[in-house]
Coordinates of C-alpha atoms in Angstrom, one line a residue:
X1 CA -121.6 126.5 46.9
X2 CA -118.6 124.3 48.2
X3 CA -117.8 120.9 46.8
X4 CA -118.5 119.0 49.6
X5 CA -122.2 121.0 49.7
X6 CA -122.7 120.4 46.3
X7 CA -121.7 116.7 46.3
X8 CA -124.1 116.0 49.4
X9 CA -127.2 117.9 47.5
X10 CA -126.7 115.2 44.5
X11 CA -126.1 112.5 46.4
X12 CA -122.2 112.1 44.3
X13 CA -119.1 111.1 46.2
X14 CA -116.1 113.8 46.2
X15 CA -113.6 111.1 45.3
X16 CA -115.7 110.2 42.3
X17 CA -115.9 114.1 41.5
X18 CA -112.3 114.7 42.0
X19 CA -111.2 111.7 39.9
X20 CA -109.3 112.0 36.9
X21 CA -108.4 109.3 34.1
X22 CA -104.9 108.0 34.3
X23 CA -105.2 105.4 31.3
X24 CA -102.6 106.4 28.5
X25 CA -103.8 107.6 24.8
X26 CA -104.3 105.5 22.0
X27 CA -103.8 107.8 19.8
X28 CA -101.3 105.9 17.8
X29 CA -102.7 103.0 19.1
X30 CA -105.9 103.5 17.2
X31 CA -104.8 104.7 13.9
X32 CA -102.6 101.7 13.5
X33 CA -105.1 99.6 14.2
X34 CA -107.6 101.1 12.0
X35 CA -104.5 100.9 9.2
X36 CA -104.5 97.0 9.5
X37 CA -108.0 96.9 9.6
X38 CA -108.4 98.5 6.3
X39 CA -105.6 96.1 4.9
X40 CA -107.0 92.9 6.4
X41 CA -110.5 93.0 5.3
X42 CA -111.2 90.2 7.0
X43 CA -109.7 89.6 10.2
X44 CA -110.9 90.1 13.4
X45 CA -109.2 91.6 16.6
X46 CA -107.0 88.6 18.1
X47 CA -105.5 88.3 14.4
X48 CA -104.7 91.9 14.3
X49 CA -103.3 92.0 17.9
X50 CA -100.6 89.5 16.8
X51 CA -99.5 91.5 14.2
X52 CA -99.7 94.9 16.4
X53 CA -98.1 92.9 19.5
X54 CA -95.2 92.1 16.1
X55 CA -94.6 95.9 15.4
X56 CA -94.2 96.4 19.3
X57 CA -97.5 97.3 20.5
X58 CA -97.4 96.4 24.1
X59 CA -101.2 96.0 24.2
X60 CA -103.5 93.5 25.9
X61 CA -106.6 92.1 24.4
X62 CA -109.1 93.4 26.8
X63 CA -107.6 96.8 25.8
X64 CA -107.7 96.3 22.1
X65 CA -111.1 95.0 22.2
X66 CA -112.5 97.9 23.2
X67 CA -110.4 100.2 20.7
X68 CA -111.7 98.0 18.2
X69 CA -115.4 98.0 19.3
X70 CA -115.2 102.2 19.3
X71 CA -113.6 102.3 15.9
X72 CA -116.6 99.9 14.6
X73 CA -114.5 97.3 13.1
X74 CA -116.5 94.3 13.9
X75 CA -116.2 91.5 10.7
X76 CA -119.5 90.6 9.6
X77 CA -120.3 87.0 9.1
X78 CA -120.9 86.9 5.1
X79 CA -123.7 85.2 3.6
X80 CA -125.3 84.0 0.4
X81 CA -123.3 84.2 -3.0
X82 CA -120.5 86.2 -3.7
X83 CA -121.0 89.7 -4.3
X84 CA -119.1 93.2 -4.8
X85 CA -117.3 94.3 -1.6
X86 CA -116.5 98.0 -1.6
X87 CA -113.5 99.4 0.7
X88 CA -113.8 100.0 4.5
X89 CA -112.3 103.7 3.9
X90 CA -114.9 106.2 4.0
X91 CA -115.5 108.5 0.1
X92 CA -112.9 110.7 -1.0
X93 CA -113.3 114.6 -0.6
X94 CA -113.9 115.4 -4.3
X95 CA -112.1 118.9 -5.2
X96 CA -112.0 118.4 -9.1
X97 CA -115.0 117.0 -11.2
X98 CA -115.2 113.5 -12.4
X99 CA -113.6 112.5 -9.0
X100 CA -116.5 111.2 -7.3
X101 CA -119.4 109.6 -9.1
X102 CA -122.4 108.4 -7.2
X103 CA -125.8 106.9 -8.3
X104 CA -128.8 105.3 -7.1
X105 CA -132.5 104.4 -8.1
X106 CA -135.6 105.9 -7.7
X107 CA -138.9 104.4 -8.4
X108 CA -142.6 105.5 -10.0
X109 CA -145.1 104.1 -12.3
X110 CA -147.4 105.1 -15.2
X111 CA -150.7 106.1 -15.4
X112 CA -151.2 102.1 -15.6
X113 CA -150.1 101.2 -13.1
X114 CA -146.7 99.4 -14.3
X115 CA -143.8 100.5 -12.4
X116 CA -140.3 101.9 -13.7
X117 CA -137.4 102.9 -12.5
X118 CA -134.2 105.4 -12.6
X119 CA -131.1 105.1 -12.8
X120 CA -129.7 108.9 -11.6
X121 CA -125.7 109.0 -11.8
X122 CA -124.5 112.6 -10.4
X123 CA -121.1 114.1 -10.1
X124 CA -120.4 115.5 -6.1
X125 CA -117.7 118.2 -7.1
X126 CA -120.1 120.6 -9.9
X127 CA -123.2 118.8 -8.3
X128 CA -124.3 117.8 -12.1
X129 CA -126.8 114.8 -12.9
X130 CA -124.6 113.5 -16.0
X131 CA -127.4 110.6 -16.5
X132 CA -131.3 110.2 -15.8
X133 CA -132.1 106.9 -17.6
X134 CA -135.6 105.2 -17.3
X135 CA -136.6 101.2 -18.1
X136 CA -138.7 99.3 -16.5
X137 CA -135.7 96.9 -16.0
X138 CA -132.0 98.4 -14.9
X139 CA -129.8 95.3 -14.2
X140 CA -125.9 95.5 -13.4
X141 CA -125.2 94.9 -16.8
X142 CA -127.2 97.7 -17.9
X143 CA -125.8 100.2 -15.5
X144 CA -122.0 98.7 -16.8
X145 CA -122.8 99.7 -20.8
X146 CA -124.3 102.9 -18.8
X147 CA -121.2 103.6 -16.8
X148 CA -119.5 103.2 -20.0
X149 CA -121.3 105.7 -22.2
X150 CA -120.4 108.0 -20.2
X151 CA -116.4 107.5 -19.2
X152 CA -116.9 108.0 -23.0
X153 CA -118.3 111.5 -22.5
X154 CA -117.3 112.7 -19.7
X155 CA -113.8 111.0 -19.0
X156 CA -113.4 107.9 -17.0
X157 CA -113.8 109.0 -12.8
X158 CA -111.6 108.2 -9.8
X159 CA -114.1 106.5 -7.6
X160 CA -118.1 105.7 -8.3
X161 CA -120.3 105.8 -4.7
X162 CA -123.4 103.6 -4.0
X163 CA -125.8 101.8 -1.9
X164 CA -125.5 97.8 -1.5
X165 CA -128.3 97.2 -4.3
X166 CA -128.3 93.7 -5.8
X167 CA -127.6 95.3 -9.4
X168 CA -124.5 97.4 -8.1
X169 CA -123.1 94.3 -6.1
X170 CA -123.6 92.0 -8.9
X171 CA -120.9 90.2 -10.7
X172 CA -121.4 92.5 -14.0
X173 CA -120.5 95.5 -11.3
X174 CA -117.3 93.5 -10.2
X175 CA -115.9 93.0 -13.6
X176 CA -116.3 96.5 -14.9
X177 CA -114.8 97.6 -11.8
X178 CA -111.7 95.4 -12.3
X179 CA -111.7 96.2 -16.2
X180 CA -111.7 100.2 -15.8
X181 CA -109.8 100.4 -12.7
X182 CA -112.1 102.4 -10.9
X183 CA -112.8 102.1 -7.7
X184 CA -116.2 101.8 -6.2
X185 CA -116.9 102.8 -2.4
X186 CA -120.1 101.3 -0.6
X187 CA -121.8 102.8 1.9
X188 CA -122.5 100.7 5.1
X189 CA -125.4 98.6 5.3
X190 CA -128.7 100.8 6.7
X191 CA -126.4 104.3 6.2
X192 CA -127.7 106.4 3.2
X193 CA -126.1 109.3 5.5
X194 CA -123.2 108.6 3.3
X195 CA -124.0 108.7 0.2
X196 CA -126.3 112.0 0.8
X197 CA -125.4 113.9 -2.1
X198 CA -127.2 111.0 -4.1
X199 CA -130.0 110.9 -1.8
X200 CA -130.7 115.3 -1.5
X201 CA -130.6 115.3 -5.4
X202 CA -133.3 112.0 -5.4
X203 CA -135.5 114.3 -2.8
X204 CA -134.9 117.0 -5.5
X205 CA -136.1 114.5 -8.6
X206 CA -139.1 113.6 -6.6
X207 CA -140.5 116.7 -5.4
X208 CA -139.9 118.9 -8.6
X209 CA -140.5 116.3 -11.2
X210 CA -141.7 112.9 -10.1
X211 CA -144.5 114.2 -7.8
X212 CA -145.7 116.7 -10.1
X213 CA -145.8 115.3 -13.8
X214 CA -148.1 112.3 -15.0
X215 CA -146.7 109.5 -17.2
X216 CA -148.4 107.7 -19.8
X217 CA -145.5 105.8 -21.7
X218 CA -141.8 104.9 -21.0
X219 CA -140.7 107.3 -24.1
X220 CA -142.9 110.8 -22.8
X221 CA -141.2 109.8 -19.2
X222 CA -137.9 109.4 -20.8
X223 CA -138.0 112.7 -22.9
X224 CA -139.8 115.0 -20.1
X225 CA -136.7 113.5 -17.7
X226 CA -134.3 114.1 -19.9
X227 CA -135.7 117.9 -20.5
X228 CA -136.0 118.5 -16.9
X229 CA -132.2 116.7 -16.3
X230 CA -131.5 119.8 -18.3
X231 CA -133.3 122.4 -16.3
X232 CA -131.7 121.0 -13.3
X233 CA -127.8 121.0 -15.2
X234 CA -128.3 124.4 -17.1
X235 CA -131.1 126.9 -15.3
X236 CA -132.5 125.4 -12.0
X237 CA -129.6 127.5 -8.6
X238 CA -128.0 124.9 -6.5
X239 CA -127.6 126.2 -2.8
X240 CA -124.6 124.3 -1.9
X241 CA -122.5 126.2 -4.7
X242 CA -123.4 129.8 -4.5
X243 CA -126.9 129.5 -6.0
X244 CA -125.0 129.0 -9.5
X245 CA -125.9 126.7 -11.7
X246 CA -124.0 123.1 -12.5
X247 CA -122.9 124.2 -15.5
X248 CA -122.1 127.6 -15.0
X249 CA -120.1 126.5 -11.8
X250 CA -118.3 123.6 -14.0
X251 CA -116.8 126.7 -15.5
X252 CA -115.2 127.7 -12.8
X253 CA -112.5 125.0 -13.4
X254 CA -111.6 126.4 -16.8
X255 CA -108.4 128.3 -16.2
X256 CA -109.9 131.8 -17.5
X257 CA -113.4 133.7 -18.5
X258 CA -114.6 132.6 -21.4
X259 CA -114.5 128.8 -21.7
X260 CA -117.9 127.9 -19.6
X261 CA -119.3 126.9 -22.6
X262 CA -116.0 124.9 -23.8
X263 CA -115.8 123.3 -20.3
X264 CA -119.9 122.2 -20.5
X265 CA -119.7 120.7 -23.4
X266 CA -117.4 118.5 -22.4
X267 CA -119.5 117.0 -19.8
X268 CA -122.6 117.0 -22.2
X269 CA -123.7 115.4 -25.8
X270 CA -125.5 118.5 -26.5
X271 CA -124.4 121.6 -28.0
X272 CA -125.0 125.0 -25.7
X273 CA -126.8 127.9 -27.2
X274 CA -125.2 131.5 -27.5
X275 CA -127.4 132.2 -25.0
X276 CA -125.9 129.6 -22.3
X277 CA -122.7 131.1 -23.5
X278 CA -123.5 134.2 -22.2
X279 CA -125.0 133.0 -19.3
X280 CA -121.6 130.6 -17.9
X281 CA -119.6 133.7 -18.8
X282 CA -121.9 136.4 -16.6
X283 CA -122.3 134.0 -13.9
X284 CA -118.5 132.9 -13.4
X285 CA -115.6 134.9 -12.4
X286 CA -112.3 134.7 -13.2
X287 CA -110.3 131.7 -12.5
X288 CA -107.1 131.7 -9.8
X289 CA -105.2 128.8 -11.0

């Protein structure tokens, strides 16, 4: 069928069909713009077109607006007290462990009917829960003297991941973050999306564990969590890393066979079994680099 046929039979002008975009790229455009935004938290786009029209940008404001609008940069009004402000850059990529910590909370209740909560803190690059702690209260102090019981274990991390909960924004959050030097990344208001890794391993806590044990005290709840943190770390396959274990994948950063056990420690208070020794050495092959 021509083009003039087939523009009559849906009712679409040929000039319309025939035209093509002339408006220039903002590649560069963009990038800078999203650059400044990162640096200047705070302002909005006629601040930020002075100093873009200042590094040369011979750029309008009808034509940055809508740059701005499709990179999502839009300052929101704050509100209420001060709290924790994470960084506008999205999470690092995490290639080594202890590069990327996340956590989160997850919520049940006794046979009582008295509610508790978790505290889960999981490493993204061996996809390891290092800390399963249950209280009925977990405030921001709390989850600071956590934080730091493990840097003590495990080694301090480059970045931590969360939600905006009131205990992870809270001023005990801010000066531990400014303390240890670590930085913290929020996820957008309303986007669990990106903190997923958290979120699949909650799904995981709640369908294997949570849904499927009864709890009559805080102390059986904290001892059948920690045994089944455990079985998650140490026997239960993980998909996303070749159906190996955390641990026995851990060992994969040890520069040569034979040090999975040496590794796991490391990132655990517990001692490993001959058994487990066997098991990280079977299960991991020899190290490139």
């Amino acid at each position: 069928m021509s083009e003039r046929r087939a523009c009559r039979v849906i009712g679409c002008q040929r000039m319309t069909v025939r035209y093509r975009r002339r408006r220039p790229d903002d590649v560069r455009l963009r990038d800078r713009l999203v650059a400044l935004a990162r640096e200047r938290r705070r302002f909005g786009y006629r601040r930020l077109l002075i100093l873009l029209r200042r590094e040369g940008f011979g750029v309008n404001h009808k034509r940055l607006f809508r740059v701005y609008r499709e990179e999502r940069l839009m300052v929101r009004k704050r509100g209420g007290r001060k709290r924790a402000l994470g960084s506008r850059t999205p999470m690092p990529v995490p290639a080594r462990p202890n590069e990327l910590w996340v956590l989160d909370f997850v919520a049940d209740q006794l046979v009582c009917g008295r509610r508790f909560r978790i505290l889960a803190i999981y490493d993204v690059c061996i996809r390891r829960c290092l800390a399963a702690i249950a209280d009925f209260s977990l405030s921001g102090r709390r989850v600071a003297r956590e934080l730091d019981r493990l840097v003590g274990l495990h080694g301090k991390p480059k970045a931590i991941g969360s939600d905006n909960g009131t205990e992870l924004t809270s001023n005990a959050i801010l000066t531990w973050t400014a303390d240890s030097g670590v930085d913290w990344h929020y996820i957008a208001p309303g986007k669990p999306v990106q903190n997923a890794f958290i979120e699949s391993f909650n799904g995981r806590l709640r369908d294997e564990f949570l849904n499927e044990t009864t709890f009559t005290s805080l102390a059986q709840a904290r001892a059948l969590l920690e045994d089944w943190r455990r079985d998650y770390n140490g026997v239960r396959p993980h998909s996303g890393i070749g159906w190996l274990t955390p641990d026995a994948y851990a060992a994969r950063f040890i520069g040569q066979r034979g040090h999975g056990a040496a590794l796991a420690n490391s990132f655990a208070p517990w001692p490993l079994t001959t058994d487990q020794t066997e098991e990280f050495n079977r299960q991991t092959p020899l190290a490139t680099g």
